[in-house]
Coordinates of C-alpha atoms in Angstrom, one line a residue:
X7 CA 0.2 0.3 -0.2
X8 CA 1.5 3.1 -0.9
X9 CA 2.2 6.2 1.7
X10 CA -0.6 8.7 0.4
X11 CA -2.9 5.6 0.5
X12 CA -2.5 4.5 4.2
X13 CA -5.5 4.8 6.1
X14 CA -5.3 7.8 9.2
X15 CA -6.4 6.2 11.7
X16 CA -6.1 7.8 15.1
X17 CA -3.9 5.5 17.6
X18 CA -5.5 3.8 20.2
X19 CA -5.1 5.6 23.4
X20 CA -4.4 3.8 26.4
X21 CA -6.8 4.3 29.2
X22 CA -5.7 7.2 32.0
X23 CA -5.5 5.1 35.7
X24 CA -9.0 4.4 37.2
X25 CA -10.9 5.5 34.3
X26 CA -14.0 3.1 34.2
X27 CA -13.7 0.6 31.4
X28 CA -17.1 0.7 29.3
X29 CA -16.9 -3.1 28.9
X30 CA -16.4 -3.8 32.6
X31 CA -19.2 -1.2 33.3
X32 CA -21.7 -3.3 31.5
X33 CA -21.2 -6.2 32.7
X34 CA -21.4 -4.8 36.2
X35 CA -24.7 -3.2 34.9
X36 CA -26.0 -6.7 33.5
X37 CA -24.8 -8.2 37.1
X38 CA -26.9 -5.6 38.9
X39 CA -29.9 -6.3 36.6
X40 CA -29.6 -10.0 37.3
X41 CA -29.9 -9.5 41.1
X42 CA -32.8 -7.4 41.0
X43 CA -34.6 -10.0 39.4
X44 CA -33.7 -12.3 42.5
X45 CA -35.2 -9.1 44.7
X46 CA -37.6 -7.8 43.3
X47 CA -41.2 -9.6 42.7
X48 CA -42.1 -10.6 38.7
X49 CA -45.5 -9.3 37.5
X50 CA -46.5 -8.2 34.0
X51 CA -49.5 -6.3 32.5
X52 CA -51.6 -7.9 29.4
X53 CA -50.5 -6.2 26.5
X54 CA -52.1 -4.7 23.4
X55 CA -50.8 -7.8 20.9
X56 CA -48.0 -10.4 21.1
X57 CA -45.2 -8.0 20.0
X58 CA -42.4 -7.4 22.8
X59 CA -43.0 -3.7 22.9
X60 CA -46.5 -3.4 22.4
X61 CA -48.0 -1.2 25.0
X62 CA -49.2 -2.6 28.2
X63 CA -53.3 -2.5 29.4
X64 CA -53.5 -0.4 32.4
X65 CA -55.5 -1.8 35.3
X66 CA -54.7 -5.7 34.2
X67 CA -51.3 -6.1 36.6
X68 CA -50.8 -9.3 38.1
X69 CA -47.8 -10.8 40.6
X70 CA -46.5 -13.6 39.4
X71 CA -45.3 -16.2 41.4
X72 CA -41.6 -17.1 41.2
X73 CA -39.3 -19.6 43.3
X74 CA -36.2 -18.0 44.6
X75 CA -34.4 -21.9 45.5
X76 CA -31.7 -23.2 43.9
X77 CA -33.6 -23.9 40.8
X78 CA -33.4 -20.4 39.7
X79 CA -29.8 -20.7 39.1
X80 CA -30.3 -23.3 35.9
X81 CA -31.3 -21.8 33.1
X82 CA -34.5 -23.1 31.6
X83 CA -37.1 -22.0 29.0
X84 CA -39.9 -19.7 29.9
X85 CA -42.9 -20.8 31.0
X86 CA -46.2 -18.2 30.6
X87 CA -47.5 -17.2 33.6
X88 CA -44.8 -18.3 35.5
X89 CA -41.6 -16.3 36.7
X90 CA -38.3 -17.3 37.4
X91 CA -35.2 -15.2 38.8
X92 CA -32.4 -15.0 35.9
X93 CA -29.9 -17.5 36.4
X94 CA -26.1 -15.7 36.8
X95 CA -25.0 -18.2 33.6
X96 CA -27.0 -14.9 31.7
X97 CA -24.0 -12.8 32.1
X98 CA -22.6 -15.0 29.2
X99 CA -26.1 -16.2 27.5
X100 CA -27.8 -12.5 27.6
X101 CA -24.7 -10.5 25.3
X102 CA -24.9 -12.9 22.4
X103 CA -28.7 -12.7 22.7
X104 CA -28.7 -8.7 23.2
X105 CA -26.2 -8.8 19.9
X106 CA -28.5 -10.7 18.0
X107 CA -31.2 -8.3 19.0
X108 CA -29.1 -4.8 17.6
X109 CA -27.8 -7.0 14.7
X110 CA -29.2 -4.5 12.2
X111 CA -27.6 -1.5 14.3
X112 CA -24.3 -3.3 14.8
X113 CA -24.3 -3.4 11.1
X114 CA -24.6 -0.1 10.3
X115 CA -21.9 1.1 12.9
X116 CA -19.5 -0.8 11.5
X117 CA -20.2 0.3 7.9
X118 CA -20.3 3.8 9.1
X119 CA -16.3 3.3 10.1
X120 CA -15.5 2.1 7.2
X121 CA -16.5 4.7 5.3
X122 CA -15.7 6.9 8.0
X123 CA -12.0 5.4 7.1
X124 CA -12.0 6.0 3.3
X125 CA -12.6 9.0 4.0
X126 CA -10.3 10.1 6.2
X127 CA -7.8 8.2 3.9
X128 CA -8.4 10.7 0.8
X129 CA -7.0 13.1 2.9
X130 CA -10.7 15.2 1.7
X131 CA -11.5 15.3 5.4
X132 CA -8.9 17.2 6.6
X133 CA -8.7 19.2 3.5
X134 CA -12.0 20.5 4.2
X135 CA -11.6 21.1 8.0
X136 CA -9.0 23.4 7.7
X137 CA -11.0 24.8 4.6
X138 CA -13.9 25.6 7.2
X139 CA -11.7 27.1 9.9
X140 CA -9.9 29.0 7.4
X141 CA -13.5 31.0 6.4
X142 CA -14.5 31.2 10.2
X143 CA -10.7 32.4 11.2
X144 CA -11.3 29.6 13.9
X145 CA -13.2 31.9 15.9
X146 CA -15.3 29.5 18.1
X147 CA -17.7 31.9 19.3
X148 CA -18.6 31.4 15.4
X149 CA -18.3 27.5 14.8
X150 CA -19.8 26.1 18.0
X151 CA -23.3 28.4 18.1
X152 CA -23.3 27.3 14.3
X153 CA -22.9 23.5 14.8
X154 CA -24.6 22.8 18.0
X155 CA -27.6 24.8 16.7
X156 CA -27.7 22.7 13.3
X157 CA -26.6 19.0 14.9
X158 CA -29.7 19.5 17.8
X159 CA -32.2 20.8 15.1
X160 CA -31.4 17.0 13.3
X161 CA -32.1 15.6 16.6
X162 CA -34.9 17.5 17.8
X163 CA -37.2 18.1 14.4
X164 CA -36.1 14.3 12.8
X165 CA -34.8 12.5 15.8
X166 CA -31.2 11.6 14.9
X167 CA -28.6 10.0 17.3
X168 CA -26.9 7.2 16.4
X169 CA -26.4 8.8 12.8
X170 CA -24.1 11.3 14.7
X171 CA -21.6 8.7 15.6
X172 CA -20.2 10.0 12.2
X173 CA -19.4 13.4 13.1
X174 CA -18.0 12.7 16.6
X175 CA -14.4 12.0 14.4
X176 CA -15.1 14.8 12.6
X177 CA -15.7 17.5 15.3
X178 CA -12.7 16.3 17.6
X179 CA -10.4 16.6 14.5
X180 CA -11.9 19.8 13.9
X181 CA -11.2 20.5 18.1
X182 CA -7.3 19.3 18.0
X183 CA -7.3 21.6 14.9
X184 CA -7.9 24.7 17.1
X185 CA -5.4 23.6 19.6
X186 CA -8.3 22.6 22.1
X187 CA -9.1 19.5 23.7
X188 CA -11.1 16.3 22.9
X189 CA -13.8 16.6 25.2
X190 CA -14.3 20.1 23.8
X191 CA -15.4 18.5 20.1
X192 CA -17.2 15.7 22.2
X193 CA -19.3 17.8 24.3
X194 CA -20.1 20.0 21.2
X195 CA -21.7 17.1 19.4
X196 CA -23.0 14.9 22.5
X197 CA -24.8 17.9 24.2
X198 CA -26.7 19.3 21.2
X199 CA -27.6 16.0 20.4
X200 CA -28.7 15.1 23.7
X201 CA -30.6 18.0 24.4
X202 CA -32.6 18.3 20.8
X203 CA -33.6 14.5 22.1
X204 CA -34.4 15.6 25.4
X205 CA -36.9 18.4 23.8
X206 CA -37.9 16.0 21.0
X207 CA -39.9 19.2 19.4
X208 CA -41.4 17.1 16.6
X209 CA -38.9 14.2 16.9
X210 CA -40.7 11.1 15.3
X211 CA -38.9 8.4 17.3
X212 CA -40.3 9.8 20.5
X213 CA -43.6 11.5 19.6
X214 CA -45.6 9.1 17.6
X215 CA -45.6 6.3 20.7
X216 CA -45.9 8.5 23.1
X217 CA -48.7 11.2 22.1
X218 CA -51.2 8.8 20.7
X219 CA -51.0 6.6 23.7
X220 CA -52.8 9.3 25.6
X221 CA -54.8 10.4 22.8
X222 CA -53.1 14.3 21.8
X223 CA -52.6 14.9 18.4
X224 CA -48.8 13.6 17.5
X225 CA -46.6 16.7 17.4
X226 CA -48.9 18.8 19.5
X227 CA -47.8 20.9 22.0
X228 CA -44.5 21.6 19.7
X229 CA -44.7 25.4 21.1
X230 CA -43.7 24.7 24.6
X231 CA -41.2 22.0 23.7
X232 CA -39.3 24.3 21.1
X233 CA -39.4 27.0 23.9
X234 CA -37.6 24.2 26.3
X235 CA -35.0 23.0 23.4
X236 CA -34.1 27.0 22.9
X237 CA -33.6 27.8 26.6
X238 CA -31.6 24.6 27.3
X239 CA -29.2 24.8 24.0
X240 CA -28.3 27.8 25.1
X241 CA -27.4 26.8 28.2
X242 CA -25.1 23.6 26.4
X243 CA -23.8 26.1 23.9
X244 CA -22.4 28.7 26.7
X245 CA -20.9 25.3 28.7
X246 CA -19.1 24.1 25.5
X247 CA -18.0 27.6 24.8
X248 CA -16.4 27.7 28.4
X249 CA -14.7 24.4 27.5
X250 CA -13.4 25.4 24.8
X251 CA -10.0 27.2 26.4
X252 CA -7.3 26.5 24.3
X253 CA -5.1 23.4 25.3
X254 CA -2.1 23.5 22.5
X255 CA -0.8 26.1 20.1
X256 CA -3.8 26.0 17.1
X257 CA -3.0 25.1 13.7
X258 CA -1.8 27.8 11.1
X259 CA -5.0 28.6 9.3
X260 CA -5.2 28.1 5.5
X261 CA -7.8 28.8 3.1
X262 CA -6.4 27.5 -0.1
X263 CA -9.3 26.3 -2.2
X264 CA -10.2 22.7 -2.0
X265 CA -9.1 20.6 -4.9
X266 CA -11.6 19.2 -7.5
X267 CA -11.2 16.0 -5.5
X268 CA -11.5 16.9 -2.7
X269 CA -14.4 18.7 -3.7
X270 CA -16.3 15.6 -5.3
X271 CA -15.5 13.1 -2.2
X272 CA -17.2 15.8 0.3
X273 CA -20.1 16.0 -1.7
X274 CA -20.6 12.5 -1.8
X275 CA -20.4 12.6 2.1
X276 CA -22.7 15.0 2.2
X277 CA -25.0 13.5 -0.2
X278 CA -24.8 10.6 2.1
X279 CA -25.8 12.6 5.0
X280 CA -28.6 14.0 3.1
X281 CA -29.5 10.9 1.7
X282 CA -29.6 9.4 4.9
X283 CA -31.8 12.2 6.4
X284 CA -34.6 12.1 3.6
X285 CA -34.6 8.2 3.8
X286 CA -34.9 8.2 7.3
X287 CA -38.1 10.6 7.3
X288 CA -40.1 10.0 3.9
X289 CA -38.7 6.6 2.8
X290 CA -38.7 4.4 6.0
X291 CA -35.4 3.4 6.1
X292 CA -33.5 1.8 8.7
X293 CA -30.2 0.6 10.2
X294 CA -30.1 -1.8 7.0
X295 CA -30.5 0.7 4.2
X296 CA -27.8 2.9 6.3
X297 CA -25.5 0.1 6.2
X298 CA -25.9 -0.3 2.2
X299 CA -25.8 3.5 2.1
X300 CA -22.4 4.0 3.8
X301 CA -21.1 1.1 1.9
X302 CA -21.9 2.6 -1.6
X303 CA -20.5 5.7 -0.3
X304 CA -17.5 4.1 0.6
X305 CA -16.7 3.0 -3.0
X306 CA -17.7 6.2 -4.9
X307 CA -15.3 7.9 -2.7
X308 CA -12.6 4.9 -3.1
X309 CA -13.5 5.4 -7.1
X310 CA -13.0 9.2 -7.1
X311 CA -9.7 9.1 -4.8
X312 CA -8.7 6.5 -7.1
X313 CA -7.4 3.9 -4.3
X314 CA -6.4 0.5 -5.6
X315 CA -9.5 -2.0 -4.5
X316 CA -7.4 -4.0 -2.3
X317 CA -5.9 -0.8 -0.6
X318 CA -9.8 0.7 -0.5
X319 CA -10.3 -3.1 1.4
X320 CA -8.1 -2.7 4.1
X321 CA -8.8 1.1 4.4
X322 CA -12.5 -0.1 5.1
X323 CA -11.6 -2.8 7.6
X324 CA -9.4 -0.8 9.9
X325 CA -12.3 2.1 9.8
X326 CA -14.7 -1.1 10.8
X327 CA -12.3 -1.5 13.5
X328 CA -12.1 1.5 15.1
X329 CA -16.0 1.1 15.8
X330 CA -16.0 -2.6 17.0
X331 CA -16.1 -1.5 20.4
X332 CA -18.8 0.9 19.7
X333 CA -20.8 -1.5 18.2
X334 CA -20.1 -4.1 21.3
X335 CA -21.3 -1.6 23.7
X336 CA -24.5 -1.2 21.8
X337 CA -25.2 -4.8 22.2
X338 CA -24.2 -5.4 25.8
X339 CA -26.7 -2.6 26.2
X340 CA -29.6 -4.6 25.1
X341 CA -28.2 -6.8 27.0
X342 CA -29.6 -5.5 30.0
X343 CA -32.7 -4.7 28.8
X344 CA -32.9 -8.6 27.9
X345 CA -32.0 -9.5 31.6
X346 CA -34.6 -7.3 32.9
X347 CA -37.5 -8.4 30.7
X348 CA -36.8 -12.1 31.3
X349 CA -37.3 -11.5 35.4
X350 CA -40.1 -9.8 34.4
X351 CA -39.5 -7.2 36.7
X352 CA -40.2 -3.7 35.0
X353 CA -44.1 -3.6 35.0
X354 CA -44.0 -4.6 38.8
X355 CA -41.6 -1.4 39.2
X356 CA -44.1 0.5 37.1
X357 CA -47.0 -0.8 39.2
X358 CA -45.1 0.2 42.2
X359 CA -45.0 3.7 41.3
X360 CA -48.0 4.1 40.2
X361 CA -49.8 2.9 43.6
X362 CA -47.9 5.9 45.5
X363 CA -48.7 8.8 43.2
X364 CA -52.6 8.2 43.5
X365 CA -54.0 11.0 45.2
X366 CA -51.0 13.8 45.2
X367 CA -51.3 17.3 43.9
X368 CA -50.8 17.6 39.9
X369 CA -47.9 20.0 41.1
X370 CA -46.3 17.2 42.8
X371 CA -47.2 14.1 40.5
X372 CA -45.5 15.9 37.4
X373 CA -42.2 16.1 38.7
X374 CA -42.4 12.7 40.2
X375 CA -43.6 11.2 36.7
X376 CA -40.3 12.7 35.4
X377 CA -38.6 11.1 38.0
X378 CA -40.2 7.4 37.3
X379 CA -38.9 8.0 33.6
X380 CA -35.7 8.8 34.5
X381 CA -35.3 6.0 37.0
X382 CA -36.5 3.5 34.1
X383 CA -34.1 5.0 31.7
X384 CA -31.4 3.6 33.7
X385 CA -33.1 0.3 32.9
X386 CA -34.3 1.0 29.5
X387 CA -32.5 3.1 27.3
X388 CA -35.1 2.4 24.5
X389 CA -37.4 5.0 23.8
X390 CA -39.8 3.2 22.0
X391 CA -39.8 0.3 24.5
X392 CA -40.3 2.8 27.5
X393 CA -42.4 4.7 26.3
X394 CA -44.7 1.5 25.6
X395 CA -44.0 0.5 28.7
X396 CA -44.6 3.4 30.7
X397 CA -47.1 5.7 29.9
X398 CA -50.4 3.5 29.1
X399 CA -49.7 3.2 33.1
X400 CA -48.3 6.2 34.5
X401 CA -50.8 8.2 31.9
X402 CA -54.1 7.1 33.4
X403 CA -52.8 8.0 37.0
X404 CA -51.5 11.2 36.0
X405 CA -54.7 12.1 34.7
X406 CA -56.7 11.4 37.6
X407 CA -54.7 13.6 39.3
X408 CA -55.0 16.5 36.9
X409 CA -51.8 15.8 35.0
X410 CA -52.6 16.4 31.1
X411 CA -51.8 13.9 28.5
X412 CA -49.5 16.4 26.8
X413 CA -47.4 17.0 30.3
X414 CA -47.1 13.2 30.6
X415 CA -45.5 13.2 27.5
X416 CA -43.3 15.8 28.6
X417 CA -42.0 13.7 31.8
X418 CA -41.7 11.0 29.2
X419 CA -39.1 13.1 27.0
X420 CA -37.5 14.9 29.8
X421 CA -36.6 11.9 31.8
X422 CA -35.6 10.1 29.2
X423 CA -33.3 12.7 27.8
X424 CA -31.8 14.3 30.9
X425 CA -30.3 10.3 32.3
X426 CA -29.2 9.2 28.7
X427 CA -26.8 12.2 29.0
X428 CA -25.4 10.4 31.7
X429 CA -26.4 6.7 32.0
X430 CA -23.9 4.0 31.9
X431 CA -26.3 1.4 30.8
X432 CA -26.6 3.7 27.2
X433 CA -25.4 1.5 24.7
X434 CA -25.3 4.5 22.4
X435 CA -23.6 7.0 25.0
X436 CA -20.9 4.2 25.5
X437 CA -20.6 3.7 21.9
X438 CA -20.2 8.0 21.6
X439 CA -17.5 7.6 24.3
X440 CA -15.3 4.6 22.1
X441 CA -15.9 6.6 19.1
X442 CA -14.2 9.7 20.7
X443 CA -11.5 7.5 22.9
X444 CA -12.8 9.6 26.3
X445 CA -13.3 7.6 29.2
X446 CA -16.7 7.3 30.6
X447 CA -15.6 8.9 34.2
X448 CA -14.1 11.9 32.4
X449 CA -17.6 12.7 30.6
X450 CA -19.0 12.4 34.0
X451 CA -16.8 15.2 35.8
X452 CA -17.8 17.1 32.6
X453 CA -21.3 16.6 32.2
X454 CA -23.0 16.0 35.9
X455 CA -23.1 20.0 36.8
X456 CA -25.1 20.4 33.6
X457 CA -27.3 17.3 34.1
X458 CA -28.0 19.0 37.9
X459 CA -28.8 22.1 36.4
X460 CA -30.8 20.9 33.9
X461 CA -32.6 18.8 36.3
X462 CA -33.7 21.4 38.3
X463 CA -34.8 23.4 35.7
X464 CA -37.1 20.5 34.2
X465 CA -38.8 19.9 37.7
X466 CA -39.3 24.0 37.5
X467 CA -40.7 23.7 33.4
X468 CA -43.3 20.6 34.5
X469 CA -44.7 22.4 37.7
X470 CA -45.3 25.3 35.2
X471 CA -46.6 22.9 32.5
X472 CA -49.2 22.0 35.0
X473 CA -49.4 25.7 36.2
X474 CA -50.6 26.7 32.6
X475 CA -52.7 23.8 31.4
X476 CA -50.1 22.6 29.1

């Protein structure tokens, strides 16, 4: 392979002493989930269909008999209406199951890594970044607001989250060329995406499931959510700008125009992103179609760059290796959910909370519902699964206390979005961190003060929603 065609792949960074290994964190979460199935009674609600994520039917909860003896240590096939604690053997068996259930997303992540490897190897990405920095004169007061508003808009209006894995290495490369830290680049993308998802002004991922359950029109109430998004995003932009102190001497700013070849390659990358968004919203594309798109885009970039087929194949595989840890963590995050579902304790948790909040004032119930969703997000990072499980039960309870269906959906969105900023059980967050080469505990120390501030503001938002009859 010629020197010009070698992939520009970041070297793996050694973990700092005391850094939390993401794989060990997921294993610890799985052990905790197994332990909970031995401690919490099992039970279930009826579902509207046989599908795993079908909405539950409120008022149908029943506790299931569960043996806690030595027999529970032996894995057995599940029987209807009989619960079993999850055997510790599931620490091994749940991981392949989680990987299998997450297979389309995992393949998409690997194909994304391959495409990014080809893009970096062509030199077009570095040239484009240098051109962008030159146009903005390297002023982060321009770059940060523009990039964060654009990324967060994609998240809050279109529901984009996993798609931003592609952008994390790119924005980190911009940060390092500006002499800023990797955390600065990572926070720019992650906080923009997470706050957009938290507000979900018109995000179909959350609203298409949550709002029909409580009987309100899909995408209704967007004005209040828009105000929340703009307010929270302004705070996040301020936090990122504060983190943008110069760490090393920035590289010289060059304003040379892009070559025709680099421009064509960047046009292919931009077209791929546009096709991803259009296909997701208009054509119903999913992870399988995204994988094919990334593969085709990689081939087109390699052809324009005149890479030899063997060289392009090696570069693509090296790019996939960059995302291997991220893909594994997504599957392990799903394994936690597999364990909790097998132990049948999620419905019990929902039912226990719903009993406790009956009869309370609506101004208290609304923040409590948000708090319940925060706890559930630690157990079930999946937005759609959590909506189908919790809202059919909590919605009627909240309504009986005087909390509207619209406010119940808002509590769900805020609780889900807040915890997904930090949840160690979120495979996607850990995948983000793996793509950036940043330890979880370093991100936790950075984001936790903002998490506390936004949580306090969200409590006030929920109380205000009740007062104004949202």
